[in-house]
């Protein structure tokens, strides 16, 4: 809170330091693109800061060819930033980029308040919003990966823990410094977290294998944060997932069963939202969750049609999709919030994106057309069969409904006359019941 210590003195439990994001000043470096691009980036940083619970007081943008290696914004701008901090009474400065440990230290020395970067801010939001055991573990791992090279010691934290003459065998010598002890403890915790996440990944993989065994197609909803993915999932399935006008409101993946207009079952998976310059720590920590995208049969790429530059959102999400190796999965671009979007922007997106559709998860506009498009794009069973299935083998008829696509079904005295499109395995099981042609 304003007026309290900025934690620049001595910190012992370094890995558990809390970011105080109460009254903040934003700082951005404009290196490429237009002035509007720089403003949009700073506006997104402001939205992230407000999501984390901060009050944004001011923003500063500097035009440079590249960030200053010492203080990120150069010594003159850093002194100017110090005046802004004093004038506004801010207690935190947030930089729109990932700063090196040296840049953080030197900029703090000038502005005399806490300095954090965009990566730390996003990690803090993730820590607030993670609800499931797996989500919390993934966020904790990402935070420790980020914190490890940025540990600092003050005062006695740099002193060595000496064994001395009374310590006994193997304890004499220089010993460990406090910062070395912190690093070792963090590495041990990271190793434990990775083992826990691997165990949880096994459980999710078993569920995916069960869906694959039952030949249930899967659709993954991916997209920029706050584009309306959860709202779309609720509209398509009635899942009742939390919907909030906030960045990263939902982190934990949700898988729900749905049905196409033609009656085929499939699963819909809501994945974590993406953002520009998503920290690589998060991409790595959430890689097991993002495998839902790579293992799916179809990606619904949701983009906010009311955003000033939706093309940037599309590019940012596709970069992460490339990182997780899901470039071969077919994609439908779903332009959400069509009711609030500029018609010219919608026309531009629909023209540029060949397989796209405009919808509104809030009003239901375009949802029927989207369901028909999903039905058309999902992989269809490859073998068409006709079988007269005895009533004693009703489980084969049930499998045809769940695993395949029933064209017609007629109940006769001898059994169920079935015409369906099914996979090869089920076609082989139905082969003995192929009706013999009449003489």
Tab-separated table of C-alpha atoms in Angstrom:
chain	number	residue	atom	x	y	z
A	1	UNK	CA	0.000	0.000	0.000
A	2	UNK	CA	1.045	3.614	-0.553
A	3	UNK	CA	3.500	4.883	2.031
A	4	UNK	CA	4.643	1.466	3.192
A	5	UNK	CA	8.132	0.057	2.707
A	6	UNK	CA	9.016	-0.865	-0.876
A	7	UNK	CA	10.969	-3.943	0.278
A	8	UNK	CA	14.323	-2.523	-0.758
A	9	UNK	CA	15.866	-3.324	2.637
A	10	UNK	CA	16.392	-6.886	3.805
A	11	UNK	CA	14.262	-9.780	2.540
A	12	UNK	CA	14.738	-13.277	3.908
A	13	UNK	CA	12.039	-15.431	2.255
A	14	UNK	CA	12.807	-14.019	-1.183
A	15	UNK	CA	10.769	-16.531	-3.160
A	16	UNK	CA	7.592	-15.553	-1.286
A	17	UNK	CA	7.821	-11.781	-1.792
A	18	UNK	CA	4.421	-10.331	-2.695
A	19	UNK	CA	4.070	-7.723	-5.428
A	20	UNK	CA	2.316	-4.623	-4.084
A	21	UNK	CA	0.440	-3.305	-7.091
A	22	UNK	CA	-1.579	-0.524	-5.528
A	23	UNK	CA	-0.564	2.830	-7.082
A	24	UNK	CA	1.470	2.354	-10.236
A	25	UNK	CA	3.137	4.259	-13.065
A	26	UNK	CA	3.564	2.496	-16.405
A	27	UNK	CA	6.668	2.740	-18.593
A	28	UNK	CA	6.993	1.620	-22.209
A	29	UNK	CA	9.763	1.725	-24.812
A	30	UNK	CA	8.596	2.324	-28.391
A	31	UNK	CA	11.105	0.600	-30.677
A	32	UNK	CA	9.078	-0.423	-33.746
A	33	UNK	CA	5.694	0.226	-35.326
A	34	UNK	CA	3.535	3.317	-35.092
A	35	UNK	CA	2.722	5.564	-32.151
A	36	UNK	CA	-0.727	3.944	-32.066
A	37	UNK	CA	0.899	0.517	-31.630
A	38	UNK	CA	2.874	1.829	-28.660
A	39	UNK	CA	-0.282	3.348	-27.128
A	40	UNK	CA	-2.192	0.074	-27.597
A	41	UNK	CA	0.580	-1.876	-25.895
A	42	UNK	CA	0.601	0.509	-22.913
A	43	UNK	CA	-3.225	0.372	-22.753
A	44	UNK	CA	-3.027	-3.431	-22.532
A	45	UNK	CA	-0.434	-3.113	-19.751
A	46	UNK	CA	-2.836	-0.786	-17.921
A	47	UNK	CA	-5.614	-3.397	-18.247
A	48	UNK	CA	-3.264	-6.070	-16.877
A	49	UNK	CA	-2.321	-3.819	-13.940
A	50	UNK	CA	-5.973	-3.131	-13.133
A	51	UNK	CA	-6.737	-6.863	-13.324
A	52	UNK	CA	-4.005	-7.403	-10.719
A	53	UNK	CA	-5.684	-4.866	-8.428
A	54	UNK	CA	-3.649	-1.720	-9.112
A	55	UNK	CA	-4.616	1.930	-9.593
A	56	UNK	CA	-2.869	3.263	-12.710
A	57	UNK	CA	-1.778	6.868	-12.091
A	58	UNK	CA	0.297	7.741	-15.153
A	59	UNK	CA	2.101	6.317	-18.172
A	60	UNK	CA	5.379	7.209	-19.869
A	61	UNK	CA	6.533	6.110	-23.360
A	62	UNK	CA	10.055	6.646	-24.680
A	63	UNK	CA	11.085	6.411	-28.335
A	64	UNK	CA	14.325	4.432	-28.672
A	65	UNK	CA	15.953	2.108	-31.190
A	66	UNK	CA	16.281	-0.506	-28.431
A	67	UNK	CA	15.850	-0.579	-24.639
A	68	UNK	CA	18.760	0.838	-22.642
A	69	UNK	CA	20.888	-2.069	-21.353
A	70	UNK	CA	21.400	-0.357	-17.991
A	71	UNK	CA	18.068	1.182	-16.939
A	72	UNK	CA	15.691	0.111	-19.781
A	73	UNK	CA	14.741	3.731	-20.538
A	74	UNK	CA	18.066	5.610	-20.259
A	75	UNK	CA	19.378	7.765	-17.422
A	76	UNK	CA	17.622	11.002	-18.463
A	77	UNK	CA	14.203	9.365	-18.795
A	78	UNK	CA	14.772	7.452	-15.553
A	79	UNK	CA	15.337	10.762	-13.711
A	80	UNK	CA	12.159	12.136	-15.321
A	81	UNK	CA	10.318	8.981	-14.207
A	82	UNK	CA	11.544	9.585	-10.651
A	83	UNK	CA	9.868	13.039	-10.719
A	84	UNK	CA	6.609	11.470	-11.974
A	85	UNK	CA	6.729	8.891	-9.146
A	86	UNK	CA	7.234	11.615	-6.520
A	87	UNK	CA	4.492	13.817	-8.003
A	88	UNK	CA	1.880	11.035	-8.203
A	89	UNK	CA	2.813	9.251	-4.967
A	90	UNK	CA	3.198	5.930	-6.751
A	91	UNK	CA	4.794	3.008	-4.960
A	92	UNK	CA	5.430	0.749	-7.979
A	93	UNK	CA	6.705	1.174	-11.541
A	94	UNK	CA	5.661	-1.406	-14.164
A	95	UNK	CA	7.740	-1.720	-17.345
A	96	UNK	CA	6.171	-2.978	-20.587
A	97	UNK	CA	8.772	-5.644	-21.314
A	98	UNK	CA	10.891	-8.294	-19.613
A	99	UNK	CA	13.772	-6.624	-17.773
A	100	UNK	CA	17.064	-8.254	-16.932
A	101	UNK	CA	18.021	-8.490	-13.238
A	102	UNK	CA	20.575	-5.698	-13.794
A	103	UNK	CA	18.003	-3.374	-15.373
A	104	UNK	CA	15.608	-3.958	-12.465
A	105	UNK	CA	18.269	-3.127	-9.867
A	106	UNK	CA	19.592	-0.004	-11.620
A	107	UNK	CA	16.142	1.427	-12.396
A	108	UNK	CA	15.102	0.868	-8.767
A	109	UNK	CA	18.228	2.710	-7.620
A	110	UNK	CA	17.082	5.766	-9.611
A	111	UNK	CA	13.313	5.831	-8.955
A	112	UNK	CA	13.589	4.587	-5.330
A	113	UNK	CA	10.403	2.505	-5.518
A	114	UNK	CA	9.627	-1.063	-6.455
A	115	UNK	CA	10.090	-1.858	-10.173
A	116	UNK	CA	8.509	-4.913	-11.821
A	117	UNK	CA	8.207	-5.930	-15.458
A	118	UNK	CA	5.366	-7.224	-17.630
A	119	UNK	CA	6.312	-10.852	-16.966
A	120	UNK	CA	6.111	-10.467	-13.173
A	121	UNK	CA	2.749	-8.723	-13.559
A	122	UNK	CA	1.256	-11.557	-15.657
A	123	UNK	CA	2.629	-14.144	-13.226
A	124	UNK	CA	0.970	-12.271	-10.359
A	125	UNK	CA	-2.403	-12.305	-12.172
A	126	UNK	CA	-2.046	-16.031	-12.860
A	127	UNK	CA	-1.278	-16.641	-9.172
A	128	UNK	CA	-4.471	-14.782	-8.186
A	129	UNK	CA	-6.707	-16.658	-10.650
A	130	UNK	CA	-5.391	-20.230	-10.442
A	131	UNK	CA	-8.015	-22.365	-8.689
A	132	UNK	CA	-7.249	-26.020	-9.424
A	133	UNK	CA	-4.337	-27.954	-7.930
A	134	UNK	CA	-2.712	-28.279	-11.341
A	135	UNK	CA	-3.181	-24.583	-12.161
A	136	UNK	CA	-1.584	-23.544	-8.874
A	137	UNK	CA	1.344	-25.906	-9.422
A	138	UNK	CA	1.943	-24.606	-12.958
A	139	UNK	CA	1.872	-20.975	-11.807
A	140	UNK	CA	4.190	-21.706	-8.878
A	141	UNK	CA	6.676	-23.386	-11.239
A	142	UNK	CA	6.596	-20.413	-13.627
A	143	UNK	CA	7.098	-17.955	-10.750
A	144	UNK	CA	10.097	-19.856	-9.435
A	145	UNK	CA	11.629	-20.060	-12.929
A	146	UNK	CA	11.253	-16.292	-13.194
A	147	UNK	CA	12.538	-15.547	-9.692
A	148	UNK	CA	15.621	-17.793	-9.739
A	149	UNK	CA	17.969	-15.505	-11.746
A	150	UNK	CA	16.550	-12.398	-10.012
A	151	UNK	CA	17.254	-13.304	-6.399
A	152	UNK	CA	19.023	-10.562	-4.531
A	153	UNK	CA	20.503	-10.279	-1.056
A	154	UNK	CA	20.701	-7.317	1.268
A	155	UNK	CA	22.836	-6.918	4.394
A	156	UNK	CA	23.351	-10.214	6.158
A	157	UNK	CA	21.791	-12.140	3.271
A	158	UNK	CA	25.197	-12.118	1.586
A	159	UNK	CA	27.091	-13.389	4.637
A	160	UNK	CA	28.363	-16.940	4.585
A	161	UNK	CA	27.095	-19.646	6.888
A	162	UNK	CA	30.430	-20.706	8.350
A	163	UNK	CA	30.995	-24.103	9.847
A	164	UNK	CA	33.910	-23.047	12.027
A	165	UNK	CA	35.933	-25.219	14.313
A	166	UNK	CA	32.940	-26.415	16.367
A	167	UNK	CA	30.913	-27.625	13.354
A	168	UNK	CA	32.576	-30.997	13.063
A	169	UNK	CA	33.791	-32.826	9.984
A	170	UNK	CA	33.003	-31.487	6.480
A	171	UNK	CA	31.600	-28.176	7.807
A	172	UNK	CA	34.773	-26.043	7.756
A	173	UNK	CA	35.447	-23.637	4.930
A	174	UNK	CA	33.599	-20.740	3.334
A	175	UNK	CA	30.104	-22.343	3.447
A	176	UNK	CA	27.028	-21.166	1.513
A	177	UNK	CA	25.840	-17.605	1.267
A	178	UNK	CA	22.171	-16.952	2.061
A	179	UNK	CA	21.447	-16.289	-1.622
A	180	UNK	CA	23.019	-19.623	-2.600
A	181	UNK	CA	20.800	-21.341	-0.034
A	182	UNK	CA	17.725	-19.607	-1.504
A	183	UNK	CA	18.665	-20.710	-5.020
A	184	UNK	CA	19.185	-24.295	-3.911
A	185	UNK	CA	15.824	-24.361	-2.125
A	186	UNK	CA	14.051	-22.959	-5.195
A	187	UNK	CA	15.682	-25.560	-7.488
A	188	UNK	CA	14.527	-28.329	-5.127
A	189	UNK	CA	10.970	-26.954	-5.117
A	190	UNK	CA	11.006	-26.631	-8.916
A	191	UNK	CA	12.021	-30.273	-9.267
A	192	UNK	CA	9.178	-31.281	-6.914
A	193	UNK	CA	6.663	-29.152	-8.872
A	194	UNK	CA	7.735	-30.712	-12.192
A	195	UNK	CA	7.178	-34.201	-10.757
A	196	UNK	CA	3.713	-33.229	-9.481
A	197	UNK	CA	2.718	-31.685	-12.829
A	198	UNK	CA	3.973	-34.789	-14.666
A	199	UNK	CA	1.774	-36.970	-12.414
A	200	UNK	CA	-1.268	-34.768	-13.110
A	201	UNK	CA	-0.479	-34.841	-16.822
A	202	UNK	CA	-0.720	-38.647	-16.706
A	203	UNK	CA	-4.294	-38.455	-15.405
A	204	UNK	CA	-5.348	-36.069	-18.173
A	205	UNK	CA	-3.620	-38.225	-20.788
A	206	UNK	CA	-5.623	-41.270	-19.616
A	207	UNK	CA	-8.857	-39.296	-20.115
A	208	UNK	CA	-7.706	-38.235	-23.595
A	209	UNK	CA	-6.871	-41.844	-24.497
A	210	UNK	CA	-10.361	-42.898	-23.347
A	211	UNK	CA	-11.919	-40.274	-25.635
A	212	UNK	CA	-9.708	-41.414	-28.519
A	213	UNK	CA	-10.614	-45.052	-27.854
A	214	UNK	CA	-14.290	-44.137	-28.044
A	215	UNK	CA	-13.588	-42.204	-31.270
A	216	UNK	CA	-14.979	-38.960	-29.800
A	217	UNK	CA	-13.686	-35.962	-31.839
A	218	UNK	CA	-12.285	-33.052	-29.833
A	219	UNK	CA	-12.474	-29.296	-30.397
A	220	UNK	CA	-10.165	-26.863	-28.549
A	221	UNK	CA	-11.156	-23.243	-27.925
A	222	UNK	CA	-8.043	-21.068	-28.047
A	223	UNK	CA	-7.643	-17.331	-28.226
A	224	UNK	CA	-6.531	-14.057	-26.708
A	225	UNK	CA	-7.408	-13.357	-23.097
A	226	UNK	CA	-10.830	-11.716	-22.637
A	227	UNK	CA	-11.862	-12.578	-26.218
A	228	UNK	CA	-14.917	-14.445	-24.880
A	229	UNK	CA	-13.770	-18.101	-24.917
A	230	UNK	CA	-15.628	-19.060	-21.723
A	231	UNK	CA	-18.760	-17.218	-22.889
A	232	UNK	CA	-18.615	-19.160	-26.156
A	233	UNK	CA	-18.153	-22.467	-24.305
A	234	UNK	CA	-21.187	-21.667	-22.141
A	235	UNK	CA	-23.243	-20.734	-25.211
A	236	UNK	CA	-22.293	-23.951	-27.062
A	237	UNK	CA	-22.632	-26.391	-24.143
A	238	UNK	CA	-24.265	-24.634	-21.177
A	239	UNK	CA	-21.134	-25.431	-19.156
A	240	UNK	CA	-21.628	-22.671	-16.555
A	241	UNK	CA	-17.949	-21.621	-16.613
A	242	UNK	CA	-17.043	-18.327	-14.893
A	243	UNK	CA	-17.467	-15.359	-17.242
A	244	UNK	CA	-15.930	-12.036	-16.265
A	245	UNK	CA	-14.805	-8.930	-18.149
A	246	UNK	CA	-11.214	-9.324	-16.987
A	247	UNK	CA	-7.926	-10.582	-18.371
A	248	UNK	CA	-7.130	-14.221	-17.504
A	249	UNK	CA	-10.417	-14.631	-15.555
A	250	UNK	CA	-10.274	-18.411	-16.133
A	251	UNK	CA	-7.021	-20.387	-16.174
A	252	UNK	CA	-8.016	-23.979	-15.545
A	253	UNK	CA	-8.893	-25.975	-18.682
A	254	UNK	CA	-12.522	-27.065	-18.906
A	255	UNK	CA	-13.632	-30.029	-21.066
A	256	UNK	CA	-17.335	-30.428	-21.841
A	257	UNK	CA	-19.324	-32.802	-24.053
A	258	UNK	CA	-21.355	-31.332	-26.921
A	259	UNK	CA	-23.378	-32.566	-29.870
A	260	UNK	CA	-23.409	-31.430	-33.504
A	261	UNK	CA	-26.695	-30.609	-35.275
A	262	UNK	CA	-26.454	-34.015	-37.002
A	263	UNK	CA	-26.216	-35.784	-33.636
A	264	UNK	CA	-22.477	-36.534	-33.468
A	265	UNK	CA	-20.819	-36.281	-30.047
A	266	UNK	CA	-17.621	-34.280	-29.559
A	267	UNK	CA	-15.739	-32.599	-26.710
A	268	UNK	CA	-15.048	-28.876	-26.284
A	269	UNK	CA	-11.945	-27.846	-24.307
A	270	UNK	CA	-11.532	-24.266	-23.065
A	271	UNK	CA	-7.820	-23.422	-22.769
A	272	UNK	CA	-5.856	-20.690	-20.989
A	273	UNK	CA	-5.970	-17.270	-22.644
A	274	UNK	CA	-2.943	-15.884	-24.457
A	275	UNK	CA	-1.498	-12.386	-24.566
A	276	UNK	CA	1.215	-10.587	-26.517
A	277	UNK	CA	4.715	-11.480	-25.295
A	278	UNK	CA	3.337	-14.291	-23.118
A	279	UNK	CA	6.244	-15.096	-20.767
A	280	UNK	CA	8.099	-18.180	-21.920
A	281	UNK	CA	8.062	-19.406	-18.298
A	282	UNK	CA	4.280	-19.654	-18.589
A	283	UNK	CA	4.345	-21.323	-21.997
A	284	UNK	CA	6.681	-23.944	-20.560
A	285	UNK	CA	4.765	-24.400	-17.290
A	286	UNK	CA	1.377	-24.626	-19.049
A	287	UNK	CA	2.671	-26.808	-21.882
A	288	UNK	CA	0.898	-29.902	-20.506
A	289	UNK	CA	-2.402	-27.979	-20.388
A	290	UNK	CA	-1.878	-26.583	-23.884
A	291	UNK	CA	-1.491	-30.135	-25.207
A	292	UNK	CA	-5.303	-30.101	-25.383
A	293	UNK	CA	-4.832	-27.801	-28.398
A	294	UNK	CA	-2.250	-30.013	-30.088
A	295	UNK	CA	-4.299	-33.207	-29.575
A	296	UNK	CA	-7.576	-31.742	-30.829
A	297	UNK	CA	-9.195	-32.398	-34.216
A	298	UNK	CA	-10.230	-28.750	-34.652
A	299	UNK	CA	-9.260	-25.395	-33.109
A	300	UNK	CA	-11.826	-22.643	-32.585
A	301	UNK	CA	-9.564	-19.582	-32.599
A	302	UNK	CA	-11.613	-16.910	-30.811
A	303	UNK	CA	-10.716	-13.259	-31.449
A	304	UNK	CA	-12.303	-10.115	-30.019
A	305	UNK	CA	-13.966	-8.371	-32.976
A	306	UNK	CA	-14.409	-5.163	-30.947
A	307	UNK	CA	-10.648	-4.836	-30.288
A	308	UNK	CA	-8.905	-1.940	-32.103
A	309	UNK	CA	-6.347	-4.276	-33.735
A	310	UNK	CA	-7.685	-7.873	-33.751
A	311	UNK	CA	-4.984	-8.945	-36.236
A	312	UNK	CA	-2.379	-8.510	-33.478
A	313	UNK	CA	-4.380	-10.835	-31.235
A	314	UNK	CA	-4.524	-13.462	-33.982
A	315	UNK	CA	-0.750	-13.241	-34.539
A	316	UNK	CA	0.038	-13.515	-30.803
A	317	UNK	CA	-2.113	-16.631	-30.355
A	318	UNK	CA	-0.744	-18.326	-33.465
A	319	UNK	CA	2.787	-17.787	-32.164
A	320	UNK	CA	1.930	-19.760	-29.005
A	321	UNK	CA	0.119	-22.427	-31.056
A	322	UNK	CA	3.356	-22.833	-33.050
A	323	UNK	CA	5.301	-23.151	-29.789
A	324	UNK	CA	3.179	-26.109	-28.662
A	325	UNK	CA	3.364	-27.814	-32.077
A	326	UNK	CA	-0.290	-27.541	-33.104
A	327	UNK	CA	0.189	-25.937	-36.526
A	328	UNK	CA	-1.271	-28.949	-38.400
A	329	UNK	CA	-4.652	-28.830	-36.627
A	330	UNK	CA	-7.460	-27.279	-38.756
A	331	UNK	CA	-8.572	-23.865	-37.490
A	332	UNK	CA	-11.813	-21.878	-37.576
A	333	UNK	CA	-11.427	-18.186	-36.712
A	334	UNK	CA	-14.421	-17.204	-34.564
A	335	UNK	CA	-14.801	-13.414	-34.499
A	336	UNK	CA	-16.641	-12.879	-31.210
A	337	UNK	CA	-18.460	-9.761	-29.903
A	338	UNK	CA	-19.834	-9.097	-33.389
A	339	UNK	CA	-22.664	-7.088	-31.807
A	340	UNK	CA	-20.118	-4.534	-30.499
A	341	UNK	CA	-17.617	-4.637	-33.387
A	342	UNK	CA	-17.054	-2.105	-36.150
A	343	UNK	CA	-18.733	-3.528	-39.312
A	344	UNK	CA	-15.704	-2.511	-41.400
A	345	UNK	CA	-13.370	-4.456	-39.086
A	346	UNK	CA	-15.646	-7.509	-39.328
A	347	UNK	CA	-15.681	-7.322	-43.122
A	348	UNK	CA	-11.889	-7.010	-43.202
A	349	UNK	CA	-11.367	-10.037	-40.950
A	350	UNK	CA	-13.921	-12.181	-42.800
A	351	UNK	CA	-12.204	-11.308	-46.076
A	352	UNK	CA	-8.641	-12.001	-44.869
A	353	UNK	CA	-9.361	-15.139	-42.807
A	354	UNK	CA	-10.614	-17.730	-45.279
A	355	UNK	CA	-12.269	-20.035	-42.723
A	356	UNK	CA	-13.926	-17.558	-40.360
A	357	UNK	CA	-17.326	-16.673	-38.924
A	358	UNK	CA	-18.687	-13.699	-36.939
A	359	UNK	CA	-20.664	-14.539	-33.778
A	360	UNK	CA	-21.813	-12.987	-30.527
A	361	UNK	CA	-21.675	-15.294	-27.517
A	362	UNK	CA	-23.721	-12.704	-25.585
A	363	UNK	CA	-26.683	-12.434	-27.986
A	364	UNK	CA	-26.414	-15.822	-29.747
A	365	UNK	CA	-25.830	-14.263	-33.173
A	366	UNK	CA	-24.119	-16.710	-35.560
A	367	UNK	CA	-24.067	-19.633	-33.070
A	368	UNK	CA	-26.241	-21.903	-35.253
A	369	UNK	CA	-23.978	-21.237	-38.257
A	370	UNK	CA	-20.910	-21.974	-36.097
A	371	UNK	CA	-22.356	-25.312	-34.953
A	372	UNK	CA	-23.014	-26.252	-38.584
A	373	UNK	CA	-19.435	-25.270	-39.498
A	374	UNK	CA	-18.034	-27.403	-36.641
A	375	UNK	CA	-20.171	-30.319	-37.871
A	376	UNK	CA	-18.785	-29.876	-41.367
A	377	UNK	CA	-15.106	-29.561	-40.304
A	378	UNK	CA	-14.913	-32.397	-37.766
A	379	UNK	CA	-13.411	-35.604	-39.178
A	380	UNK	CA	-16.086	-38.009	-40.346
A	381	UNK	CA	-16.016	-41.814	-40.039
A	382	UNK	CA	-14.539	-43.355	-43.186
A	383	UNK	CA	-16.648	-46.522	-43.794
A	384	UNK	CA	-20.338	-46.588	-44.767
A	385	UNK	CA	-22.100	-49.775	-43.618
A	386	UNK	CA	-25.541	-51.348	-43.673
A	387	UNK	CA	-26.323	-54.000	-41.068
A	388	UNK	CA	-29.291	-55.878	-39.637
A	389	UNK	CA	-28.284	-55.998	-35.984
A	390	UNK	CA	-30.116	-58.506	-33.731
A	391	UNK	CA	-31.749	-56.989	-30.670
A	392	UNK	CA	-29.377	-59.073	-28.539
A	393	UNK	CA	-26.476	-56.994	-29.959
A	394	UNK	CA	-27.942	-53.597	-29.053
A	395	UNK	CA	-24.520	-52.395	-27.848
A	396	UNK	CA	-23.350	-52.271	-31.483
A	397	UNK	CA	-26.201	-49.893	-32.316
A	398	UNK	CA	-25.270	-47.770	-29.303
A	399	UNK	CA	-21.644	-47.667	-30.483
A	400	UNK	CA	-22.780	-46.576	-33.937
A	401	UNK	CA	-24.554	-43.610	-32.319
A	402	UNK	CA	-21.623	-42.604	-30.072
A	403	UNK	CA	-18.661	-43.382	-32.338
A	404	UNK	CA	-20.133	-42.910	-35.814
A	405	UNK	CA	-22.784	-41.086	-37.779
A	406	UNK	CA	-26.167	-42.831	-38.126
A	407	UNK	CA	-27.785	-42.193	-41.529
A	408	UNK	CA	-30.987	-44.211	-40.948
A	409	UNK	CA	-32.339	-46.632	-38.372
A	410	UNK	CA	-35.361	-48.950	-38.739
A	411	UNK	CA	-36.696	-51.500	-36.272
A	412	UNK	CA	-37.806	-54.764	-37.932
A	413	UNK	CA	-38.916	-58.167	-36.710
A	414	UNK	CA	-35.397	-59.586	-37.066
A	415	UNK	CA	-33.524	-56.634	-35.518
A	416	UNK	CA	-32.393	-53.060	-36.125
A	417	UNK	CA	-31.694	-52.188	-39.770
A	418	UNK	CA	-28.902	-49.696	-39.553
A	419	UNK	CA	-27.200	-47.476	-42.120
A	420	UNK	CA	-24.265	-45.565	-40.722
A	421	UNK	CA	-20.818	-44.126	-41.305
A	422	UNK	CA	-18.394	-45.701	-38.822
A	423	UNK	CA	-14.701	-46.282	-38.201
A	424	UNK	CA	-12.948	-49.393	-39.508
A	425	UNK	CA	-12.926	-51.165	-36.130
A	426	UNK	CA	-16.709	-50.895	-35.689
A	427	UNK	CA	-17.271	-51.729	-39.389
A	428	UNK	CA	-15.474	-55.050	-38.793
A	429	UNK	CA	-17.715	-55.788	-35.769
A	430	UNK	CA	-20.844	-55.041	-37.851
A	431	UNK	CA	-19.703	-57.039	-40.897
A	432	UNK	CA	-21.282	-60.385	-39.771
A	433	UNK	CA	-24.689	-58.688	-39.743
A	434	UNK	CA	-24.623	-57.369	-43.309
A	435	UNK	CA	-28.075	-58.225	-44.747
A	436	UNK	CA	-28.068	-60.752	-47.604
A	437	UNK	CA	-29.659	-59.420	-50.804
A	438	UNK	CA	-33.067	-60.904	-51.639
A	439	UNK	CA	-33.041	-63.618	-54.323
